[in-house]
Coordinates of N, CA and C in Angstrom, one line a residue:
V20 N -5.0 -1.0 -1.3 CA -3.6 -0.9 -1.7 C -2.6 -1.8 -0.9
Y21 N -2.9 -1.8 0.4 CA -2.0 -2.6 1.3 C -1.9 -4.0 0.9
Q22 N -3.1 -4.7 0.6 CA -3.1 -6.1 0.2 C -2.4 -6.3 -1.1
R23 N -2.7 -5.4 -2.1 CA -2.0 -5.5 -3.4 C -0.5 -5.3 -3.3
Y24 N -0.1 -4.4 -2.4 CA 1.3 -4.1 -2.3 C 2.0 -5.3 -1.6
R25 N 1.4 -5.9 -0.7 CA 2.0 -7.1 0.0 C 2.1 -8.3 -1.1
A26 N 1.1 -8.4 -1.9 CA 1.2 -9.5 -3.0 C 2.3 -9.1 -4.0
F27 N 2.4 -7.8 -4.3 CA 3.4 -7.4 -5.2 C 4.8 -7.7 -4.7
C28 N 5.0 -7.4 -3.4 CA 6.4 -7.6 -2.8 C 6.7 -9.1 -2.7
A29 N 5.7 -9.9 -2.5 CA 6.0 -11.3 -2.4 C 6.4 -11.9 -3.8
E30 N 6.0 -11.3 -4.9 CA 6.4 -11.8 -6.2 C 7.7 -11.2 -6.7
Q31 N 8.3 -10.2 -6.0 CA 9.5 -9.6 -6.5 C 10.8 -10.4 -6.1
V32 N 11.7 -10.4 -7.1 CA 13.0 -11.0 -6.9 C 14.0 -9.8 -6.5
P33 N 14.6 -9.9 -5.4 CA 15.5 -8.8 -5.0 C 16.5 -8.5 -6.1
D34 N 16.7 -7.2 -6.4 CA 17.7 -6.8 -7.4 C 18.3 -5.5 -6.9
A35 N 19.5 -5.7 -6.4 CA 20.3 -4.5 -5.8 C 20.7 -3.5 -6.9
D36 N 20.7 -3.9 -8.1 CA 21.2 -3.0 -9.2 C 20.1 -2.2 -9.8
R37 N 18.8 -2.4 -9.5 CA 17.8 -1.7 -10.1 C 17.8 -0.2 -9.7
P38 N 17.4 0.7 -10.6 CA 17.5 2.1 -10.2 C 16.3 2.4 -9.2
V39 N 16.5 3.5 -8.4 CA 15.5 4.0 -7.5 C 14.3 4.4 -8.4
E40 N 13.1 4.0 -8.1 CA 11.9 4.4 -8.8 C 11.1 5.5 -8.1
V41 N 10.9 6.6 -8.9 CA 10.2 7.7 -8.3 C 8.9 7.9 -9.1
L42 N 7.8 8.1 -8.4 CA 6.5 8.4 -9.0 C 6.1 9.8 -8.7
I43 N 5.9 10.6 -9.7 CA 5.4 12.0 -9.5 C 3.9 12.0 -9.8
A44 N 3.1 12.2 -8.8 CA 1.7 12.1 -9.0 C 1.0 13.3 -8.2
P45 N 0.9 14.5 -8.7 CA 0.3 15.6 -8.0 C -1.2 15.7 -8.2
S46 N -1.7 16.7 -7.5 CA -3.1 17.1 -7.7 C -3.3 17.8 -9.0
W47 N -4.5 18.4 -9.2 CA -4.8 19.1 -10.4 C -5.1 20.6 -10.0
G48 N -5.4 21.4 -11.0 CA -5.8 22.8 -10.7 C -4.6 23.7 -10.9
E49 N -4.7 24.9 -10.5 CA -3.6 25.9 -10.7 C -2.4 25.6 -9.9
R50 N -1.2 25.8 -10.5 CA 0.1 25.7 -9.8 C 0.4 24.4 -9.2
H51 N -0.2 23.3 -9.7 CA 0.2 22.0 -9.3 C 1.7 21.7 -9.7
V52 N 2.2 20.6 -9.2 CA 3.7 20.3 -9.4 C 4.1 20.3 -10.9
L53 N 3.3 19.6 -11.7 CA 3.7 19.5 -13.1 C 3.7 20.8 -13.8
E54 N 2.8 21.7 -13.4 CA 2.7 23.0 -14.0 C 3.7 24.0 -13.5
S55 N 4.1 23.9 -12.2 CA 4.9 24.9 -11.6 C 6.4 24.6 -11.7
C56 N 6.8 23.3 -11.5 CA 8.2 23.0 -11.5 C 8.5 21.6 -12.0
G57 N 7.6 21.0 -12.6 CA 7.7 19.6 -13.0 C 8.8 19.3 -14.0
M58 N 9.0 20.1 -15.0 CA 10.0 19.9 -16.0 C 11.4 19.8 -15.4
A59 N 11.7 20.8 -14.5 CA 13.0 20.8 -13.8 C 13.1 19.7 -12.9
L60 N 12.0 19.3 -12.2 CA 12.1 18.1 -11.3 C 12.4 16.9 -12.0
V61 N 11.8 16.6 -13.1 CA 12.1 15.4 -13.9 C 13.5 15.4 -14.4
A62 N 14.0 16.5 -14.8 CA 15.4 16.6 -15.3 C 16.4 16.3 -14.2
V63 N 16.2 16.8 -13.0 CA 17.0 16.5 -11.9 C 17.0 15.0 -11.5
L64 N 15.9 14.4 -11.5 CA 15.8 13.0 -11.1 C 16.4 12.1 -12.2
L65 N 16.1 12.4 -13.4 CA 16.7 11.6 -14.5 C 18.3 11.7 -14.5
E66 N 18.8 12.9 -14.3 CA 20.2 13.1 -14.3 C 20.9 12.3 -13.1
S67 N 20.1 12.0 -12.1 CA 20.6 11.3 -10.9 C 20.5 9.8 -11.1
G68 N 20.0 9.4 -12.2 CA 19.9 7.9 -12.5 C 18.6 7.2 -12.0
F69 N 17.7 8.0 -11.6 CA 16.4 7.4 -11.1 C 15.5 7.0 -12.3
R70 N 14.6 6.1 -12.1 CA 13.5 5.9 -13.0 C 12.4 6.7 -12.6
V71 N 11.8 7.5 -13.5 CA 10.8 8.4 -13.2 C 9.5 8.2 -14.0
T72 N 8.4 8.0 -13.2 CA 7.1 7.9 -13.8 C 6.3 9.2 -13.5
V73 N 5.7 9.8 -14.4 CA 4.8 11.0 -14.2 C 3.4 10.5 -14.4
R74 N 2.6 10.6 -13.4 CA 1.2 10.2 -13.4 C 0.3 11.4 -13.1
P75 N -0.1 12.1 -14.1 CA -0.9 13.3 -13.9 C -2.3 12.9 -13.4
H76 N -2.9 13.8 -12.7 CA -4.3 13.6 -12.2 C -5.2 13.5 -13.5
P77 N -6.2 12.7 -13.5 CA -7.1 12.6 -14.6 C -7.7 13.9 -15.1
D78 N -7.9 14.9 -14.2 CA -8.4 16.2 -14.6 C -7.3 17.0 -15.3
T79 N -6.1 16.7 -15.0 CA -5.0 17.4 -15.7 C -4.9 16.8 -17.1
V80 N -5.1 15.5 -17.3 CA -5.1 14.8 -18.6 C -6.1 15.4 -19.5
K81 N -7.3 15.7 -18.9 CA -8.4 16.3 -19.7 C -8.2 17.8 -20.0
S82 N -7.7 18.5 -19.0 CA -7.7 20.0 -19.2 C -6.4 20.6 -19.7
Q83 N -5.3 19.8 -19.6 CA -4.0 20.3 -20.0 C -3.2 19.3 -20.8
P84 N -3.8 18.9 -21.9 CA -3.1 17.9 -22.7 C -1.8 18.5 -23.3
G85 N -1.8 19.8 -23.6 CA -0.6 20.4 -24.1 C 0.6 20.4 -23.2
L86 N 0.3 20.5 -21.9 CA 1.3 20.5 -20.9 C 2.0 19.1 -20.9
L87 N 1.1 18.1 -20.9 CA 1.7 16.7 -20.9 C 2.4 16.4 -22.2
D88 N 2.0 16.9 -23.3 CA 2.7 16.7 -24.6 C 4.1 17.3 -24.5
G89 N 4.3 18.4 -23.7 CA 5.6 18.9 -23.5 C 6.5 18.0 -22.7
Y90 N 6.0 17.2 -21.8 CA 6.8 16.2 -21.1 C 7.1 15.1 -22.0
E91 N 6.2 14.7 -22.8 CA 6.5 13.6 -23.8 C 7.6 14.0 -24.8
K92 N 7.5 15.2 -25.2 CA 8.5 15.7 -26.2 C 9.8 15.8 -25.6
A93 N 9.9 16.3 -24.3 CA 11.2 16.6 -23.7 C 11.8 15.3 -23.2
Y94 N 11.1 14.3 -22.7 CA 11.7 13.2 -22.0 C 11.2 11.8 -22.6
G95 N 10.3 11.8 -23.5 CA 9.7 10.6 -24.0 C 10.7 9.6 -24.5
A96 N 11.8 10.0 -25.1 CA 12.8 9.2 -25.6 C 13.7 8.5 -24.6
Q97 N 13.6 9.0 -23.4 CA 14.5 8.5 -22.3 C 14.0 7.2 -21.8
E98 N 14.8 6.2 -21.7 CA 14.5 4.8 -21.3 C 13.9 4.8 -19.9
R99 N 14.4 5.7 -19.0 CA 13.9 5.6 -17.6 C 12.8 6.6 -17.3
F100 N 12.1 7.1 -18.3 CA 11.0 8.0 -18.1 C 9.7 7.4 -18.7
E101 N 8.6 7.5 -18.0 CA 7.3 7.1 -18.4 C 6.3 8.1 -18.1
L102 N 5.4 8.5 -19.0 CA 4.3 9.4 -18.8 C 3.1 8.5 -18.8
E103 N 2.4 8.4 -17.7 CA 1.2 7.5 -17.5 C -0.1 8.4 -17.6
R104 N -0.6 8.4 -18.7 CA -1.9 9.2 -18.9 C -3.1 8.5 -18.4
N105 N -3.0 7.2 -18.4 CA -4.1 6.3 -17.9 C -3.9 5.8 -16.5
V106 N -4.8 6.1 -15.6 CA -4.5 5.7 -14.2 C -5.3 4.5 -13.8
R107 N -5.7 3.7 -14.7 CA -6.5 2.5 -14.3 C -5.7 1.5 -13.6
S108 N -4.4 1.5 -13.8 CA -3.5 0.5 -13.1 C -2.8 1.2 -12.0
D109 N -2.5 0.5 -10.9 CA -1.7 1.1 -9.8 C -0.3 0.5 -9.8
A110 N 0.1 -0.1 -10.9 CA 1.5 -0.7 -10.9 C 2.6 0.2 -10.6
S111 N 2.5 1.5 -11.1 CA 3.6 2.4 -10.9 C 3.6 2.8 -9.4
M112 N 2.5 2.8 -8.7 CA 2.4 3.2 -7.3 C 3.0 2.0 -6.5
L113 N 2.8 0.8 -6.9 CA 3.3 -0.3 -6.2 C 4.9 -0.4 -6.4
R114 N 5.4 0.0 -7.5 CA 6.8 -0.1 -7.8 C 7.6 1.0 -7.1
A115 N 7.0 2.2 -7.0 CA 7.8 3.4 -6.6 C 8.4 3.3 -5.2
D116 N 9.6 3.7 -5.1 CA 10.3 3.7 -3.8 C 9.9 5.0 -3.1
V117 N 9.6 6.0 -3.8 CA 9.3 7.3 -3.2 C 8.2 8.0 -4.1
L118 N 7.2 8.6 -3.5 CA 6.2 9.3 -4.2 C 6.5 10.8 -4.1
I119 N 6.4 11.6 -5.2 CA 6.5 13.0 -5.1 C 5.2 13.6 -5.4
S120 N 4.7 14.4 -4.5 CA 3.3 15.0 -4.7 C 3.2 16.3 -4.0
D121 N 1.9 16.8 -3.9 CA 1.6 18.0 -3.2 C 0.6 17.6 -2.1
L122 N -0.7 18.0 -2.4 CA -1.7 17.6 -1.4 C -2.7 16.7 -2.1
S123 N -2.3 15.9 -3.1 CA -3.2 15.0 -3.8 C -3.6 13.8 -2.8
G124 N -4.8 13.3 -3.1 CA -5.3 12.2 -2.3 C -4.5 10.9 -2.4
I125 N -3.7 10.8 -3.4 CA -2.8 9.6 -3.6 C -1.8 9.5 -2.5
V126 N -1.5 10.6 -1.8 CA -0.5 10.7 -0.8 C -0.9 9.7 0.4
L127 N -2.1 9.8 0.9 CA -2.5 8.9 1.9 C -2.6 7.4 1.5
E128 N -3.1 7.3 0.2 CA -3.2 5.9 -0.3 C -1.8 5.3 -0.4
Y129 N -0.9 6.0 -0.9 CA 0.5 5.5 -1.1 C 1.2 5.3 0.2
A130 N 1.3 6.3 1.1 CA 2.1 6.2 2.3 C 1.5 5.2 3.3
L131 N 0.2 5.2 3.4 CA -0.4 4.3 4.4 C -0.6 2.9 3.8
G132 N -0.7 2.8 2.5 CA -0.9 1.5 1.9 C 0.4 0.7 1.6
T133 N 1.5 1.5 1.4 CA 2.7 0.8 1.1 C 3.8 1.0 2.1
E134 N 3.5 1.9 3.1 CA 4.5 2.2 4.2 C 5.8 2.8 3.6
R135 N 5.7 3.6 2.6 CA 6.9 4.2 2.0 C 6.7 5.7 2.0
P136 N 7.8 6.5 2.0 CA 7.7 8.0 2.3 C 7.3 8.8 1.0
V137 N 7.0 10.0 1.3 CA 6.5 11.0 0.3 C 7.4 12.2 0.4
L138 N 7.8 12.7 -0.8 CA 8.5 14.0 -0.9 C 7.4 15.0 -1.4
F139 N 7.1 15.9 -0.5 CA 6.1 16.9 -0.8 C 6.7 18.2 -1.4
V140 N 6.3 18.6 -2.6 CA 6.7 19.8 -3.1 C 5.7 20.9 -2.6
D141 N 6.2 21.9 -1.9 CA 5.3 22.8 -1.2 C 4.7 23.9 -2.1
V142 N 3.9 23.5 -3.0 CA 3.2 24.4 -3.8 C 2.0 24.9 -3.1
P143 N 1.4 26.1 -3.4 CA 0.2 26.5 -2.7 C -0.9 25.5 -2.8
P144 N -1.6 25.3 -1.7 CA -2.7 24.3 -1.7 C -3.9 24.7 -2.6
K145 N -4.6 23.7 -3.1 CA -5.8 24.0 -3.9 C -6.9 24.2 -2.9
V146 N -7.4 25.4 -2.8 CA -8.5 25.7 -1.9 C -9.8 26.1 -2.6
K147 N -10.8 25.2 -2.5 CA -12.0 25.5 -3.2 C -13.0 26.3 -2.3
N148 N -12.8 26.3 -1.0 CA -13.6 27.0 -0.1 C -12.7 27.6 1.0
A149 N -12.4 28.9 0.8 CA -11.5 29.6 1.7 C -12.1 29.7 3.1
A150 N -13.4 29.5 3.3 CA -14.0 29.6 4.6 C -13.7 28.4 5.4
Y151 N -13.0 27.4 4.9 CA -12.7 26.2 5.7 C -12.0 26.5 7.0
R152 N -11.2 27.5 7.0 CA -10.5 27.9 8.2 C -11.4 28.2 9.4
D153 N -12.6 28.7 9.0 CA -13.6 29.1 10.1 C -14.0 27.9 10.9
L154 N -13.8 26.7 10.4 CA -14.2 25.5 11.2 C -13.2 25.2 12.3
G155 N -12.0 25.7 12.2 CA -11.0 25.4 13.2 C -10.5 24.0 13.1
I156 N -10.6 23.3 12.0 CA -10.2 21.9 11.8 C -9.1 21.9 10.8
E157 N -7.9 21.4 11.2 CA -6.8 21.3 10.3 C -7.0 20.1 9.4
P158 N -7.0 20.3 8.0 CA -7.2 19.1 7.2 C -6.1 18.1 7.4
I159 N -6.5 16.8 7.4 CA -5.5 15.8 7.7 C -4.3 15.7 6.8
E160 N -4.6 16.1 5.5 CA -3.5 16.2 4.5 C -2.4 17.1 4.9
L161 N -2.8 18.3 5.6 CA -1.8 19.2 6.1 C -1.2 18.8 7.4
R162 N -2.0 18.2 8.2 CA -1.5 17.8 9.6 C -0.5 16.7 9.6
L163 N -0.6 15.8 8.6 CA 0.3 14.7 8.6 C 1.5 14.8 7.7
R164 N 1.6 15.9 7.0 CA 2.7 16.0 6.0 C 4.1 15.7 6.6
E165 N 4.4 16.3 7.7 CA 5.7 16.2 8.2 C 6.0 14.8 8.8
R166 N 5.0 14.0 9.0 CA 5.2 12.7 9.4 C 5.3 11.7 8.3
L167 N 4.7 12.0 7.2 CA 4.7 11.1 6.0 C 5.9 11.2 5.1
G168 N 6.7 12.3 5.3 CA 7.9 12.4 4.5 C 8.5 13.8 4.8
V169 N 9.1 14.4 3.8 CA 9.7 15.7 3.9 C 9.2 16.7 2.9
M170 N 9.4 18.0 3.2 CA 8.9 19.0 2.4 C 10.1 19.6 1.6
L171 N 9.8 20.1 0.4 CA 10.8 20.7 -0.5 C 10.1 21.9 -1.2
S172 N 10.7 23.0 -1.1 CA 10.2 24.2 -1.7 C 10.5 24.1 -3.2
P173 N 9.5 24.6 -4.0 CA 9.8 24.7 -5.5 C 11.1 25.4 -5.8
D174 N 11.5 26.3 -5.0 CA 12.7 27.1 -5.2 C 14.0 26.2 -5.0
D175 N 13.8 25.1 -4.3 CA 14.9 24.2 -4.1 C 14.8 22.9 -4.8
I176 N 14.2 22.9 -6.0 CA 13.9 21.7 -6.7 C 15.2 21.0 -7.1
G177 N 16.3 21.7 -7.2 CA 17.6 21.1 -7.6 C 18.1 20.2 -6.5
Q178 N 17.5 20.2 -5.3 CA 17.9 19.3 -4.2 C 17.0 18.1 -4.2
A179 N 16.1 17.9 -5.1 CA 15.1 16.8 -5.1 C 15.8 15.4 -5.1
A180 N 16.9 15.2 -5.8 CA 17.5 13.9 -5.9 C 18.1 13.5 -4.5
E181 N 18.7 14.5 -3.9 CA 19.3 14.3 -2.5 C 18.2 13.9 -1.5
A182 N 17.0 14.6 -1.7 CA 15.9 14.4 -0.8 C 15.4 13.0 -1.0
V183 N 15.2 12.5 -2.2 CA 14.7 11.2 -2.6 C 15.7 10.1 -2.0
Q184 N 17.0 10.3 -2.2 CA 18.0 9.4 -1.7 C 17.9 9.3 -0.2
S185 N 17.7 10.4 0.5 CA 17.6 10.4 1.9 C 16.4 9.6 2.4
L186 N 15.3 9.8 1.7 CA 14.1 9.0 2.1 C 14.3 7.5 1.9
V187 N 14.9 7.1 0.8 CA 15.1 5.7 0.5 C 16.0 5.1 1.6
Q188 N 17.0 5.9 2.0 CA 18.0 5.4 3.0 C 17.3 5.2 4.4
R189 N 16.2 5.9 4.6 CA 15.5 5.8 5.9 C 14.2 5.0 5.7
K190 N 14.2 4.1 4.8 CA 13.0 3.3 4.5 C 12.5 2.6 5.7
A191 N 13.3 1.9 6.4 CA 12.9 1.1 7.6 C 12.2 2.0 8.6
T192 N 12.8 3.2 8.9 CA 12.2 4.1 9.9 C 10.9 4.5 9.4
Y193 N 10.7 4.9 8.2 CA 9.4 5.3 7.7 C 8.4 4.2 7.7
Q194 N 8.8 3.0 7.4 CA 7.9 1.9 7.4 C 7.2 1.7 8.8
A195 N 8.0 1.8 9.8 CA 7.5 1.7 11.2 C 6.6 2.9 11.5
E196 N 7.0 4.1 11.2 CA 6.3 5.3 11.5 C 4.9 5.3 10.7
L197 N 4.9 5.0 9.5 CA 3.7 5.0 8.6 C 2.7 4.0 9.1
A198 N 3.2 2.8 9.5 CA 2.3 1.8 10.0 C 1.7 2.3 11.3
A199 N 2.4 3.0 12.1 CA 1.9 3.5 13.4 C 0.8 4.6 13.1
I200 N 1.1 5.4 12.1 CA 0.1 6.5 11.7 C -1.2 5.8 11.3
R201 N -1.0 4.8 10.4 CA -2.2 4.1 9.9 C -3.1 3.5 11.0
N202 N -2.4 3.0 12.0 CA -3.1 2.4 13.2 C -3.8 3.5 14.0
E203 N -3.3 4.7 13.9 CA -3.9 5.9 14.7 C -5.2 6.4 14.0
I204 N -5.2 6.4 12.7 CA -6.2 7.1 12.0 C -7.2 6.3 11.2
V205 N -6.9 5.0 11.0 CA -7.7 4.1 10.2 C -8.5 3.2 11.1
Y206 N -9.8 3.3 11.1 CA -10.6 2.4 12.0 C -10.6 1.0 11.5
A207 N -10.4 0.1 12.4 CA -10.5 -1.4 12.1 C -9.7 -1.8 10.9
F208 N -8.5 -1.3 10.8 CA -7.6 -1.6 9.6 C -7.5 -3.2 9.5
G209 N -7.8 -3.6 8.3 CA -7.6 -5.1 8.0 C -8.8 -5.9 8.3
T210 N -9.7 -5.3 9.1 CA -10.9 -6.1 9.5 C -12.2 -5.3 9.3
S211 N -12.1 -4.2 8.5 CA -13.3 -3.3 8.4 C -14.5 -4.0 7.8
G212 N -14.2 -5.0 6.9 CA -15.4 -5.7 6.3 C -16.2 -6.4 7.3
R213 N -15.5 -7.1 8.2 CA -16.2 -7.8 9.3 C -16.8 -6.9 10.3
V214 N -16.1 -5.9 10.7 CA -16.6 -4.9 11.7 C -17.8 -4.2 11.1
G215 N -17.7 -3.7 9.8 CA -18.8 -3.0 9.2 C -20.0 -3.9 9.1
A216 N -19.9 -5.2 8.7 CA -21.0 -6.1 8.6 C -21.7 -6.3 10.0
E217 N -20.9 -6.3 11.1 CA -21.4 -6.5 12.4 C -22.3 -5.3 12.8
H218 N -21.8 -4.1 12.4 CA -22.6 -2.9 12.7 C -23.9 -2.9 12.0
I219 N -23.8 -3.3 10.7 CA -25.1 -3.3 9.9 C -26.1 -4.3 10.5
L220 N -25.6 -5.5 10.9 CA -26.4 -6.5 11.5 C -27.0 -6.0 12.8
D221 N -26.2 -5.3 13.6 CA -26.7 -4.8 14.8 C -27.8 -3.7 14.7

């Protein structure tokens, strides 16, 4: 993602008048963002003049087509709204100024690959093995959330536009912080192909 984002940025012509772009890309399962508060979230963002792309998880596309049809019916006619049912392209991720998600894997890909912040909607985490706590290891997705962006309760979804705007205004600060986090947790960033090959040869 990092290399593709750099290439994407190099091709862009600065446009101060373009609307803020928000990508909503949550996880799947019970009580994910689109299911629990997504309709209200999209409404708030569109009313604030943002461009909104909803990118459901592929499992949501398969298991909840009716839910997505509801988004299409409610907002499909809006020029600044897009429902992305096919996730083969990462164009929406490269364009987005802010990602809105929960504990989806796209969070690390986006934040560390593009050095841009995340607005976390604090829905209950999807836990497939409740005994994970017995290991005494905090999942990295939980440990890093407060450093990757800010949290928003589903009860405060009306404040989402203000939260997005605040994240955009602190873009430079997040860029430096997210690059530092990447250097902390990603081994041999940018040279992993060479380093991996050397280990194999050894």
